[in-house]
């Protein structure tokens, strides 16, 4: 039991910092091998950064110069924030930010609560129907969300939720993946810790809320951040269920407005970068949790 | 139990077991209740927004439902028959399969190469991870804007770059012979980070002793890669492959925004066709039938994975 409890920790340190341990066996296998692999890696990294760097550079160029093409954009030495000022001074983008933040945060909170409660029951309680629930959830993994969009649209229309934030939030709350991530983490927490609390007279809810959840902070952070990012980036669902421009999320708003930008290439790229910025900031702050969440979800999913 | 010679002790023992089992069953009953209570919020959301639409969609595929909500009468298998005979369904399924093939191979192979290279122990791990993984977190709108601009025939970076060498680049997204490749390149750039991280985690779980033993036997870097790294990565490769197949089959966002399925429907995947039938053509019932044909394909891939995975675990 203690062995399983340490797996998440081992995996984390493995992903973030075990690299030096691996250097020794490879390094003695020929200097040229190492040099070639480094050159290839650097080349690939540059290749991977080019689209982003070019977009950033374009966004910092005047619309007039950007419309002349890549050569003029690269040669331009007078960066300007004009496009960002233009976009941010229009009210729409703030509405879209607000929509994206609200829907992503509420979705993340509800997902965390519902998924962790279900995972807690599946991990700690033996009850009739447990296997059934587990199988049902596994089956849910196979349903592609895109296929549900038509009946979901009809359902939300029937519930009169179209053009409300709930139409974006509620369908994204039942995250099967989140239950899996939580359950596999809970399974690794030694039960002795709860026994102590039980002796002190703690009820089930107190064990869940004050013992298990505080011990699960890393996995909670990972699920929260990934849910936030996925909800933030979702295009299909908000595209279908929100037609009111004031309620649109950032991806939908940008997708609908880009057509009217015409030749204002700098503005288009600045819009894309403004949409990406919160996610990039989130990544820079929570790099470890995100990496862990992705590897955890992949291994369990 | 009170019979025969046991006069004092047995009844008490029976009493105690009775009492105990009553307590246990009461506890079991309350555990049943509490199990369901803790699962309830998730199950309600799951039922309402996953199970119900799945079943409702199946029902819709047997009706003539339109977007206006009219004509919901039962039409039996008409939609299904029409879908199976609709050449557009087959072309879009073909496009989906073609996209899946073209994108899955590089997304597995390049991801593995990147992970192996990064895992060689270079300094600046955070930087490599940022370069290769960051795009995965970007919204499809952002990615599409970046790449529409890169691919711009006259102004974009790619054709400008080719122009420096006297090459006239194609109109990437508007040319039927390059549109699919262009979308695949974008997809590889965008989503490789996920597979890359899975491989990186798997590489770091390979015990060092294996490499040390191979070094003692005089194995070089390439030999070690072939006889240690590659076999050790096999389970991860199966996982990555299946996750990638499932993700590629579901392609919609970037194609919708980059080519709209064009030129001439050459990049239109089945999900885009479903979208067009349902929301531009207002035929929700028919769109549902096509969705289900597609859904079955996904289930087949998932089941194939489960079979492979279980066989693997039996072997192990």
Coordinates of C-alpha atoms in Angstrom, one line a residue:
Chain A
X1 CA 0.0 0.0 0.0
X2 CA 2.8 2.4 0.8
X3 CA 4.4 1.5 -2.5
X4 CA 1.4 2.6 -4.4
X5 CA 1.2 5.7 -2.3
X6 CA 4.6 6.8 -3.5
X7 CA 4.0 6.3 -7.2
X8 CA 2.5 9.7 -7.9
X9 CA 5.4 11.3 -6.1
X10 CA 7.9 9.1 -7.9
X11 CA 6.4 9.9 -11.3
X12 CA 6.5 13.6 -10.6
X13 CA 10.1 13.7 -9.7
X14 CA 10.7 11.4 -12.6
X15 CA 9.2 13.8 -15.1
X16 CA 10.6 17.0 -13.7
X17 CA 14.1 16.2 -12.5
X18 CA 15.4 12.7 -13.2
X19 CA 17.2 13.7 -16.3
X20 CA 20.8 13.9 -14.8
X21 CA 20.6 10.3 -13.7
X22 CA 20.2 9.2 -17.4
X23 CA 23.1 11.3 -18.7
X24 CA 25.9 8.9 -17.6
X25 CA 24.9 5.8 -19.5
X26 CA 24.4 7.6 -22.7
X27 CA 27.3 10.0 -22.6
X28 CA 30.0 7.3 -22.8
X29 CA 28.5 6.0 -26.0
X30 CA 30.4 8.4 -28.4
X31 CA 30.6 12.1 -28.5
X32 CA 29.4 12.4 -32.1
X33 CA 26.1 10.7 -31.2
X34 CA 25.5 13.3 -28.5
X35 CA 26.5 16.2 -30.7
X36 CA 24.3 15.1 -33.5
X37 CA 21.3 14.5 -31.3
X38 CA 21.7 17.9 -29.7
X39 CA 21.9 19.7 -33.0
X40 CA 18.7 17.9 -34.2
X41 CA 17.0 18.7 -30.9
X42 CA 17.9 22.4 -31.2
X43 CA 16.8 22.5 -34.8
X44 CA 13.4 20.9 -34.0
X45 CA 12.8 23.3 -31.0
X46 CA 13.5 26.3 -33.3
X47 CA 11.1 24.8 -35.9
X48 CA 8.5 24.4 -33.2
X49 CA 8.8 28.0 -31.9
X50 CA 8.7 29.6 -35.4
X51 CA 4.9 29.9 -35.8
X52 CA 4.4 31.4 -32.4
X53 CA 7.3 33.8 -32.7
X54 CA 6.1 34.9 -36.2
X55 CA 2.6 35.5 -34.8
X56 CA 4.0 37.6 -31.9
X57 CA 6.2 39.6 -34.3
X58 CA 3.3 40.2 -36.6
X59 CA 1.1 41.3 -33.8
X60 CA 3.7 43.9 -32.8
X61 CA 3.8 45.3 -36.4
X62 CA 1.6 48.0 -37.8
X63 CA -1.3 46.7 -39.8
X64 CA -0.1 48.6 -42.9
X65 CA 3.4 46.9 -42.7
X66 CA 2.0 43.5 -41.9
X67 CA -0.1 43.6 -45.0
X68 CA 3.1 43.8 -47.1
X69 CA 4.1 40.3 -46.1
X70 CA 6.5 38.2 -44.0
X71 CA 9.7 39.9 -45.4
X72 CA 8.6 43.4 -44.4
X73 CA 7.3 42.1 -41.0
X74 CA 10.7 40.5 -40.2
X75 CA 12.6 43.6 -41.4
X76 CA 10.4 46.0 -39.4
X77 CA 12.3 47.4 -36.4
X78 CA 9.7 49.6 -34.8
X79 CA 7.4 47.4 -32.7
X80 CA 4.1 48.8 -31.7
X81 CA 1.3 47.7 -29.3
X82 CA -1.3 49.4 -31.5
X83 CA -3.2 46.2 -32.4
X84 CA -3.5 45.2 -28.7
X85 CA -4.7 48.7 -27.8
X86 CA -7.3 48.6 -30.6
X87 CA -8.6 45.2 -29.5
X88 CA -8.6 45.8 -25.8
X89 CA -10.4 49.2 -26.2
X90 CA -13.3 47.4 -27.9
X91 CA -15.7 46.2 -25.3
X92 CA -16.4 42.8 -26.9
X93 CA -13.1 41.1 -26.0
X94 CA -13.6 41.9 -22.3
X95 CA -17.1 40.3 -22.4
X96 CA -15.5 37.2 -24.0
X97 CA -12.8 37.1 -21.4
X98 CA -15.4 37.3 -18.7
X99 CA -17.4 34.5 -20.4
X100 CA -14.4 32.3 -20.8
X101 CA -13.2 32.9 -17.2
X102 CA -16.7 32.3 -15.7
X103 CA -17.4 29.1 -17.6
X104 CA -14.0 27.7 -17.2
X105 CA -13.8 28.3 -13.4
X106 CA -17.3 27.1 -12.6
X107 CA -16.8 24.0 -14.8
X108 CA -13.5 23.3 -13.1
X109 CA -15.0 23.7 -9.6
X110 CA -18.0 21.5 -10.3
X111 CA -15.9 18.9 -12.0
X112 CA -13.5 18.7 -9.1
X113 CA -16.3 18.4 -6.5
X114 CA -18.4 15.8 -8.4
X115 CA -15.5 13.7 -9.7
X116 CA -13.6 13.6 -6.4
X117 CA -16.8 12.6 -4.5
X118 CA -17.6 9.8 -6.9
X119 CA -14.0 8.7 -6.9
X120 CA -13.9 8.8 -3.1
X121 CA -16.9 6.5 -2.9
X122 CA -15.5 4.1 -5.6
X123 CA -12.2 4.0 -3.8
X124 CA -13.3 3.8 -0.2
X125 CA -16.8 2.3 0.1
X126 CA -18.0 -1.1 -0.9
X127 CA -21.6 -0.8 -2.0
X128 CA -24.1 -2.5 -4.2
X129 CA -23.8 -1.2 -7.8
X130 CA -20.2 -0.1 -7.4
X131 CA -19.0 -2.3 -10.3
X132 CA -22.0 -1.1 -12.4
X133 CA -21.1 2.5 -11.9
X134 CA -17.5 1.8 -12.7
X135 CA -18.4 0.0 -16.0
X136 CA -20.8 2.8 -16.9
X137 CA -18.0 5.3 -16.5
X138 CA -15.6 3.3 -18.6
X139 CA -18.2 3.1 -21.3
X140 CA -18.5 6.9 -21.1
X141 CA -14.8 7.1 -22.1
X142 CA -15.7 5.8 -25.5
X143 CA -18.5 8.3 -26.3
X144 CA -17.0 11.0 -28.5
X145 CA -18.3 14.4 -27.3
X146 CA -18.6 15.6 -30.8
X147 CA -21.2 13.0 -31.7
X148 CA -23.4 14.2 -28.8
X149 CA -23.5 17.8 -30.0
X150 CA -26.8 17.4 -32.0
X151 CA -28.9 15.7 -29.3
X152 CA -27.2 17.8 -26.7
X153 CA -28.3 20.9 -28.5
X154 CA -31.9 19.7 -28.6
X155 CA -31.7 18.8 -25.0
X156 CA -30.4 22.2 -24.0
X157 CA -33.1 23.8 -26.1
X158 CA -35.7 21.8 -24.3
X159 CA -34.3 22.8 -20.9
X160 CA -34.3 26.4 -22.1
X161 CA -30.6 26.7 -21.4
X162 CA -29.4 27.9 -24.8
X163 CA -27.6 31.2 -24.6
X164 CA -26.8 30.8 -21.0
X165 CA -23.5 30.0 -19.4
X166 CA -25.0 26.8 -18.0
X167 CA -25.3 25.4 -21.6
X168 CA -21.5 25.6 -21.8
X169 CA -20.8 24.5 -18.2
X170 CA -23.1 21.6 -17.4
X171 CA -22.3 19.3 -20.4
X172 CA -18.6 19.6 -19.6
X173 CA -18.9 18.7 -15.9
X174 CA -19.2 14.9 -16.1
X175 CA -15.6 14.3 -16.8
X176 CA -14.9 10.6 -16.8
X177 CA -11.2 11.2 -17.0
X178 CA -11.3 13.3 -13.8
X179 CA -12.9 10.4 -11.9
X180 CA -10.2 8.1 -13.1
X181 CA -7.4 10.4 -12.1
X182 CA -8.9 11.0 -8.7
X183 CA -9.7 7.3 -8.1
X184 CA -6.2 6.1 -8.9
X185 CA -4.7 8.8 -6.6
X186 CA -7.1 8.0 -3.8
X187 CA -6.3 4.3 -4.1
X188 CA -2.7 5.1 -3.3
X189 CA -3.5 7.0 -0.1
X190 CA -2.9 4.7 2.9
X191 CA -6.2 3.9 4.8
X192 CA -4.4 4.2 8.2
X193 CA -4.6 7.9 7.9
X194 CA -8.4 7.8 7.9
X195 CA -8.5 5.2 10.7
X196 CA -7.0 7.8 13.0
X197 CA -9.6 10.3 12.0
X198 CA -12.3 7.7 12.4
X199 CA -11.2 6.9 15.9
X200 CA -11.5 10.6 16.7
X201 CA -15.1 10.3 15.6
X202 CA -14.9 11.9 12.2
X203 CA -17.8 11.1 9.8
X204 CA -17.4 10.1 6.2
X205 CA -17.7 13.7 4.9
X206 CA -15.0 14.9 7.3
X207 CA -12.7 12.1 6.2
X208 CA -13.3 13.0 2.5
X209 CA -13.1 16.8 3.0
X210 CA -10.5 17.2 5.8
X211 CA -8.3 14.1 5.3
X212 CA -8.4 12.8 1.8
X213 CA -8.8 16.0 -0.2
X214 CA -6.0 17.9 1.5
X215 CA -3.7 15.0 0.8
X216 CA -4.7 15.1 -2.8
X217 CA -3.7 18.7 -3.5
X218 CA -1.3 17.9 -6.4
X219 CA -3.9 15.8 -8.3
X220 CA -6.6 18.4 -7.5
X221 CA -4.5 21.1 -9.0
X222 CA -3.8 19.0 -12.1
X223 CA -7.4 18.2 -12.7
X224 CA -8.5 21.8 -12.0
X225 CA -5.9 23.3 -14.4
X226 CA -6.5 20.9 -17.2
X227 CA -10.3 21.3 -16.9
X228 CA -9.9 25.0 -17.0
X229 CA -7.7 24.9 -20.1
X230 CA -10.0 22.4 -22.0
X231 CA -13.1 24.5 -21.1
X232 CA -11.3 27.7 -22.1
X233 CA -10.3 26.2 -25.5
X234 CA -13.5 24.4 -26.3
X235 CA -14.9 25.6 -29.6
X236 CA -17.6 23.3 -30.6
X237 CA -20.0 23.4 -27.6
X238 CA -20.0 27.2 -27.1
X239 CA -20.2 27.7 -30.8
X240 CA -23.4 25.8 -30.9
X241 CA -25.1 26.9 -27.8
X242 CA -24.1 30.6 -27.5
X243 CA -25.3 32.9 -30.3
X244 CA -25.5 36.0 -28.2
X245 CA -22.3 38.0 -28.9
X246 CA -22.1 39.2 -25.3
X247 CA -22.0 35.7 -23.9
X248 CA -19.5 34.3 -26.4
X249 CA -16.3 32.8 -25.1
X250 CA -12.9 33.9 -26.4
X251 CA -12.4 31.2 -29.1
X252 CA -16.0 31.6 -30.4
X253 CA -15.8 35.4 -30.4
X254 CA -12.5 35.4 -32.2
X255 CA -13.7 32.9 -34.7
X256 CA -16.8 35.0 -35.5
X257 CA -15.0 38.3 -35.6
X258 CA -11.9 37.3 -37.6
X259 CA -13.9 37.5 -40.9
X260 CA -14.5 41.2 -40.4
X261 CA -10.8 42.0 -39.8
X262 CA -10.0 41.7 -43.5
X263 CA -6.4 42.7 -44.2
X264 CA -5.7 43.8 -40.6
X265 CA -3.3 40.9 -40.1
X266 CA -1.6 42.3 -37.1
X267 CA -4.9 42.7 -35.3
X268 CA -5.8 39.1 -36.2
X269 CA -2.6 37.7 -34.7
X270 CA -2.9 40.0 -31.6
X271 CA -6.4 38.6 -31.0
X272 CA -5.0 35.1 -31.2
X273 CA -2.3 35.9 -28.7
X274 CA -4.7 37.7 -26.3
X275 CA -6.8 34.5 -26.4
X276 CA -3.8 32.3 -25.6
X277 CA -2.3 34.5 -23.0
X278 CA -4.2 33.4 -19.9
X279 CA -3.4 29.7 -20.7
X280 CA 0.3 30.5 -21.3
X281 CA 0.5 32.3 -18.0
X282 CA -1.3 29.4 -16.3
X283 CA 1.2 27.0 -17.8
X284 CA 4.2 29.0 -16.7
X285 CA 2.9 29.1 -13.1
X286 CA 1.7 25.5 -12.9
X287 CA 4.1 23.7 -15.3
X288 CA 4.7 20.8 -13.0
X289 CA 1.0 20.1 -12.2
X290 CA 0.0 20.3 -15.8
X291 CA 2.8 17.9 -16.9
X292 CA 1.8 15.5 -14.2
X293 CA -1.9 15.8 -15.0
X294 CA -1.3 15.0 -18.6
X295 CA 1.0 12.0 -18.0
X296 CA -1.4 10.8 -15.2
X297 CA -4.4 11.1 -17.5
X298 CA -2.7 9.4 -20.4
X299 CA -1.5 6.5 -18.3
X300 CA -4.9 5.9 -16.7
X301 CA -7.0 6.9 -19.6
Chain B
X1 CA -28.3 -23.8 19.5
X2 CA -30.0 -23.8 22.9
X3 CA -30.5 -27.6 22.7
X4 CA -28.4 -30.4 24.3
X5 CA -25.9 -29.6 26.9
X6 CA -25.1 -26.0 26.1
X7 CA -27.1 -24.2 28.6
X8 CA -25.5 -21.0 29.4
X9 CA -22.8 -20.1 26.9
X10 CA -24.3 -21.0 23.5
X11 CA -27.3 -18.6 23.6
X12 CA -25.0 -15.8 24.5
X13 CA -22.7 -16.6 21.6
X14 CA -25.7 -16.8 19.3
X15 CA -26.9 -13.5 20.7
X16 CA -23.6 -11.9 20.1
X17 CA -23.3 -13.1 16.5
X18 CA -26.8 -12.0 15.8
X19 CA -26.1 -8.6 17.2
X20 CA -22.9 -8.4 15.2
X21 CA -24.4 -9.4 11.9
X22 CA -27.3 -7.0 12.4
X23 CA -24.8 -4.2 13.0
X24 CA -22.7 -5.2 10.0
X25 CA -25.7 -5.4 7.7
X26 CA -26.9 -2.0 9.0
X27 CA -23.5 -0.6 8.3
X28 CA -23.5 -2.3 4.9
X29 CA -26.9 -0.8 4.2
X30 CA -25.8 2.6 5.2
X31 CA -22.6 2.2 3.1
X32 CA -24.8 1.3 0.1
X33 CA -26.7 4.4 0.6
X34 CA -23.7 6.6 1.2
X35 CA -21.9 5.2 -1.8
X36 CA -24.7 6.2 -4.1
X37 CA -25.1 9.6 -2.4
X38 CA -21.4 10.4 -3.0
X39 CA -21.7 9.3 -6.6
X40 CA -25.0 11.0 -7.2
X41 CA -23.9 14.5 -8.3
X42 CA -21.5 13.0 -10.9
X43 CA -24.0 10.4 -12.0
X44 CA -26.8 12.9 -12.4
X45 CA -24.6 15.1 -14.6
X46 CA -23.3 12.0 -16.4
X47 CA -26.7 10.7 -17.1
X48 CA -28.1 14.1 -18.2
X49 CA -25.3 15.2 -20.4
X50 CA -23.7 12.0 -21.6
X51 CA -26.1 9.0 -21.4
X52 CA -29.3 10.9 -22.3
X53 CA -27.9 12.6 -25.4
X54 CA -26.4 9.3 -26.5
X55 CA -29.8 7.6 -26.3
X56 CA -31.7 10.6 -27.6
X57 CA -29.4 10.8 -30.6
X58 CA -30.1 7.2 -31.3
X59 CA -33.8 7.8 -31.2
X60 CA -33.4 10.9 -33.4
X61 CA -31.6 8.9 -36.0
X62 CA -34.9 7.0 -36.5
X63 CA -36.9 10.2 -36.9
X64 CA -37.2 13.1 -39.4
X65 CA -36.3 15.7 -36.8
X66 CA -35.2 19.0 -38.3
X67 CA -33.5 22.0 -36.6
X68 CA -36.9 23.8 -36.4
X69 CA -38.1 20.9 -34.2
X70 CA -40.8 20.0 -36.7
X71 CA -41.5 16.6 -38.3
X72 CA -40.4 14.3 -35.5
X73 CA -42.3 11.3 -36.8
X74 CA -40.7 7.9 -36.9
X75 CA -39.1 7.1 -40.2
X76 CA -37.6 3.7 -39.2
X77 CA -34.3 3.0 -40.9
X78 CA -34.7 5.6 -43.6
X79 CA -31.9 7.8 -42.3
X80 CA -29.5 4.9 -41.9
X81 CA -30.2 3.6 -45.4
X82 CA -29.8 7.0 -46.8
X83 CA -26.5 7.5 -44.9
X84 CA -25.1 4.2 -46.1
X85 CA -25.9 5.1 -49.6
X86 CA -24.7 8.8 -49.4
X87 CA -21.4 9.2 -51.3
X88 CA -20.7 12.3 -49.2
X89 CA -20.7 10.1 -46.1
X90 CA -18.2 7.8 -47.6
X91 CA -16.0 10.5 -49.0
X92 CA -15.9 12.3 -45.6
X93 CA -15.2 9.0 -43.8
X94 CA -12.4 8.4 -46.4
X95 CA -11.0 11.9 -45.6
X96 CA -11.2 11.2 -41.9
X97 CA -9.3 7.9 -42.4
X98 CA -6.7 9.6 -44.6
X99 CA -6.2 12.4 -42.1
X100 CA -5.9 9.8 -39.3
X101 CA -3.3 7.9 -41.2
X102 CA -1.3 10.9 -42.2
X103 CA -1.4 12.5 -38.8
X104 CA -1.0 9.4 -36.5
X105 CA 2.3 8.2 -38.0
X106 CA 4.3 11.4 -37.4
X107 CA 2.5 12.1 -34.2
X108 CA 3.7 8.8 -32.7
X109 CA 7.2 8.7 -34.4
X110 CA 8.2 12.3 -34.0
X111 CA 6.9 12.4 -30.4
X112 CA 9.1 9.4 -29.5
X113 CA 12.1 10.9 -31.2
X114 CA 11.6 14.2 -29.4
X115 CA 11.2 12.5 -26.1
X116 CA 14.3 10.4 -26.6
X117 CA 16.3 13.4 -27.6
X118 CA 15.1 15.5 -24.7
X119 CA 15.7 12.6 -22.3
X120 CA 19.4 12.5 -23.2
X121 CA 19.8 14.8 -20.3
X122 CA 20.3 18.2 -21.9
X123 CA 20.1 21.2 -19.6
X124 CA 17.1 23.4 -19.8
X125 CA 14.4 20.7 -19.6
X126 CA 11.7 23.4 -19.0
X127 CA 12.6 25.1 -22.3
X128 CA 12.2 21.9 -24.4
X129 CA 9.0 21.1 -22.7
X130 CA 7.8 24.7 -23.3
X131 CA 8.7 24.5 -27.1
X132 CA 7.1 21.1 -27.8
X133 CA 4.3 21.0 -25.2
X134 CA 3.0 24.6 -25.1
X135 CA 1.1 24.4 -28.5
X136 CA -1.0 21.6 -27.1
X137 CA -2.5 24.0 -24.6
X138 CA -3.5 26.5 -27.2
X139 CA -7.1 26.8 -28.4
X140 CA -7.9 25.6 -31.9
X141 CA -8.8 29.2 -32.9
X142 CA -5.4 30.4 -31.9
X143 CA -3.6 27.6 -33.7
X144 CA -5.7 28.1 -36.8
X145 CA -4.9 31.9 -36.8
X146 CA -1.2 31.2 -36.5
X147 CA -1.2 28.7 -39.3
X148 CA -3.6 30.4 -41.7
X149 CA -1.1 33.2 -41.5
X150 CA 2.0 31.0 -41.9
X151 CA 0.3 29.4 -45.0
X152 CA -0.8 32.7 -46.6
X153 CA 0.2 32.3 -50.2
X154 CA 1.6 35.7 -50.8
X155 CA 2.4 37.1 -47.4
X156 CA 3.0 34.1 -45.2
X157 CA 6.3 33.0 -43.8
X158 CA 6.5 29.7 -45.5
X159 CA 6.1 30.9 -49.1
X160 CA 8.3 34.0 -48.3
X161 CA 11.0 31.6 -47.1
X162 CA 10.6 29.4 -50.1
X163 CA 10.8 32.5 -52.3
X164 CA 14.3 33.2 -50.9
X165 CA 15.4 30.1 -52.7
X166 CA 13.5 30.9 -55.9
X167 CA 10.7 28.5 -55.1
X168 CA 7.1 29.5 -55.7
X169 CA 5.2 27.9 -52.9
X170 CA 1.6 26.6 -53.4
X171 CA -1.5 28.2 -52.1
X172 CA -1.3 25.7 -49.2
X173 CA -4.9 25.7 -47.9
X174 CA -6.6 26.5 -51.2
X175 CA -4.8 23.9 -53.3
X176 CA -6.5 20.5 -53.3
X177 CA -3.1 18.7 -53.6
X178 CA -1.6 20.4 -50.5
X179 CA -4.6 21.3 -48.3
X180 CA -4.7 18.0 -46.4
X181 CA -0.9 18.0 -45.9
X182 CA -1.0 21.5 -44.6
X183 CA -3.8 20.6 -42.1
X184 CA -1.8 17.6 -41.0
X185 CA 1.4 19.7 -40.4
X186 CA -0.6 22.1 -38.3
X187 CA -2.1 19.2 -36.3
X188 CA 1.3 17.6 -35.7
X189 CA 2.7 21.0 -34.5
X190 CA -0.3 21.5 -32.3
X191 CA -0.9 18.2 -30.5
X192 CA 2.5 16.5 -30.4
X193 CA 3.1 17.8 -26.9
X194 CA 0.7 15.3 -25.3
X195 CA 2.4 12.2 -26.9
X196 CA 5.8 13.7 -26.2
X197 CA 5.0 14.0 -22.4
X198 CA 3.7 10.4 -22.3
X199 CA 6.9 9.2 -23.9
X200 CA 9.0 11.3 -21.7
X201 CA 7.4 9.9 -18.6
X202 CA 7.8 6.4 -19.9
X203 CA 11.4 6.9 -20.7
X204 CA 12.1 8.1 -17.2
X205 CA 10.6 5.0 -15.7
X206 CA 13.0 2.7 -17.5
X207 CA 15.4 1.4 -14.8
X208 CA 18.9 2.7 -15.1
X209 CA 20.3 -0.7 -14.4
X210 CA 19.3 -1.9 -17.8
X211 CA 21.5 0.7 -19.4
X212 CA 24.3 0.1 -17.0
X213 CA 24.3 -3.6 -17.8
X214 CA 24.3 -2.9 -21.5
X215 CA 27.2 -0.5 -21.1
X216 CA 29.2 -3.2 -19.3
X217 CA 28.4 -5.5 -22.2
X218 CA 29.9 -2.9 -24.5
X219 CA 26.7 -1.7 -26.2
X220 CA 26.7 1.7 -27.9
X221 CA 24.0 4.3 -27.9
X222 CA 22.2 3.1 -31.0
X223 CA 22.3 -0.5 -29.8
X224 CA 21.0 0.5 -26.4
X225 CA 18.1 2.4 -28.1
X226 CA 17.2 -0.7 -30.2
X227 CA 17.4 -3.3 -27.5
X228 CA 16.4 -1.5 -24.4
X229 CA 14.6 1.8 -25.1
X230 CA 12.3 0.6 -27.9
X231 CA 11.1 -2.6 -26.3
X232 CA 10.6 -0.8 -23.0
X233 CA 8.5 1.8 -24.7
X234 CA 6.2 -0.7 -26.4
X235 CA 3.3 -0.5 -23.9
X236 CA 3.4 3.3 -24.1
X237 CA 3.5 3.1 -27.9
X238 CA 0.3 1.1 -27.9
X239 CA -1.3 3.6 -25.6
X240 CA -0.1 6.6 -27.6
X241 CA -1.2 5.0 -30.8
X242 CA -4.7 4.3 -29.7
X243 CA -5.2 7.7 -28.0
X244 CA -3.9 9.3 -31.2
X245 CA -6.1 7.2 -33.5
X246 CA -9.2 8.2 -31.4
X247 CA -8.1 11.9 -31.4
X248 CA -7.4 12.0 -35.1
X249 CA -10.7 10.3 -36.0
X250 CA -12.5 13.1 -34.1
X251 CA -10.8 15.9 -36.1
X252 CA -13.0 18.9 -36.6
X253 CA -11.9 22.2 -35.0
X254 CA -8.8 23.0 -37.1
X255 CA -10.2 21.9 -40.4
X256 CA -13.4 23.8 -39.8
X257 CA -11.4 26.9 -39.2
X258 CA -8.6 26.5 -41.7
X259 CA -10.2 25.1 -44.9
X260 CA -13.9 24.7 -44.0
X261 CA -13.5 21.3 -45.5
X262 CA -12.4 22.7 -48.8
X263 CA -11.1 23.0 -51.4
X264 CA -13.9 21.0 -53.1
X265 CA -14.5 18.9 -50.0
X266 CA -11.0 17.4 -50.1
X267 CA -10.3 18.0 -46.4
X268 CA -13.9 17.5 -45.1
X269 CA -13.9 15.0 -42.2
X270 CA -17.1 13.2 -41.2
X271 CA -17.7 15.4 -38.2
X272 CA -17.7 18.4 -40.4
X273 CA -20.2 16.7 -42.7
X274 CA -22.4 15.9 -39.7
X275 CA -22.2 19.6 -38.7
X276 CA -23.2 20.7 -42.2
X277 CA -26.1 18.3 -42.5
X278 CA -27.4 19.1 -39.1
X279 CA -26.9 22.8 -38.7
X280 CA -26.7 24.1 -42.3
X281 CA -29.0 21.6 -43.8
X282 CA -31.3 21.5 -40.7
X283 CA -31.6 17.7 -40.8
X284 CA -30.8 16.7 -37.3
X285 CA -32.3 13.2 -37.7
X286 CA -30.1 12.4 -40.6
X287 CA -27.1 14.0 -38.9
X288 CA -27.7 11.7 -35.9
X289 CA -27.7 8.6 -38.1
X290 CA -24.3 9.5 -39.6
X291 CA -23.0 10.3 -36.1
X292 CA -23.9 6.8 -35.0
X293 CA -22.2 5.1 -38.0
X294 CA -19.1 7.1 -37.0
X295 CA -19.6 6.2 -33.3
X296 CA -19.5 2.5 -34.2
X297 CA -16.1 3.0 -35.8
X298 CA -14.8 4.7 -32.7
X299 CA -16.1 1.8 -30.5
X300 CA -14.4 -0.7 -32.8
X301 CA -11.1 1.1 -32.3
X302 CA -11.6 1.2 -28.5
X303 CA -12.5 -2.5 -28.3
X304 CA -9.5 -3.4 -30.5
X305 CA -7.3 -1.5 -28.0
X306 CA -8.9 -3.3 -25.0
X307 CA -8.3 -6.6 -26.6
X308 CA -4.7 -5.8 -27.4
X309 CA -4.1 -4.4 -23.9
X310 CA -5.7 -7.3 -22.1
X311 CA -3.8 -9.8 -24.2
X312 CA -0.6 -7.9 -23.3
X313 CA -1.4 -8.0 -19.6
X314 CA -2.2 -11.7 -19.7
X315 CA 1.2 -12.3 -21.3
X316 CA 2.9 -10.3 -18.6

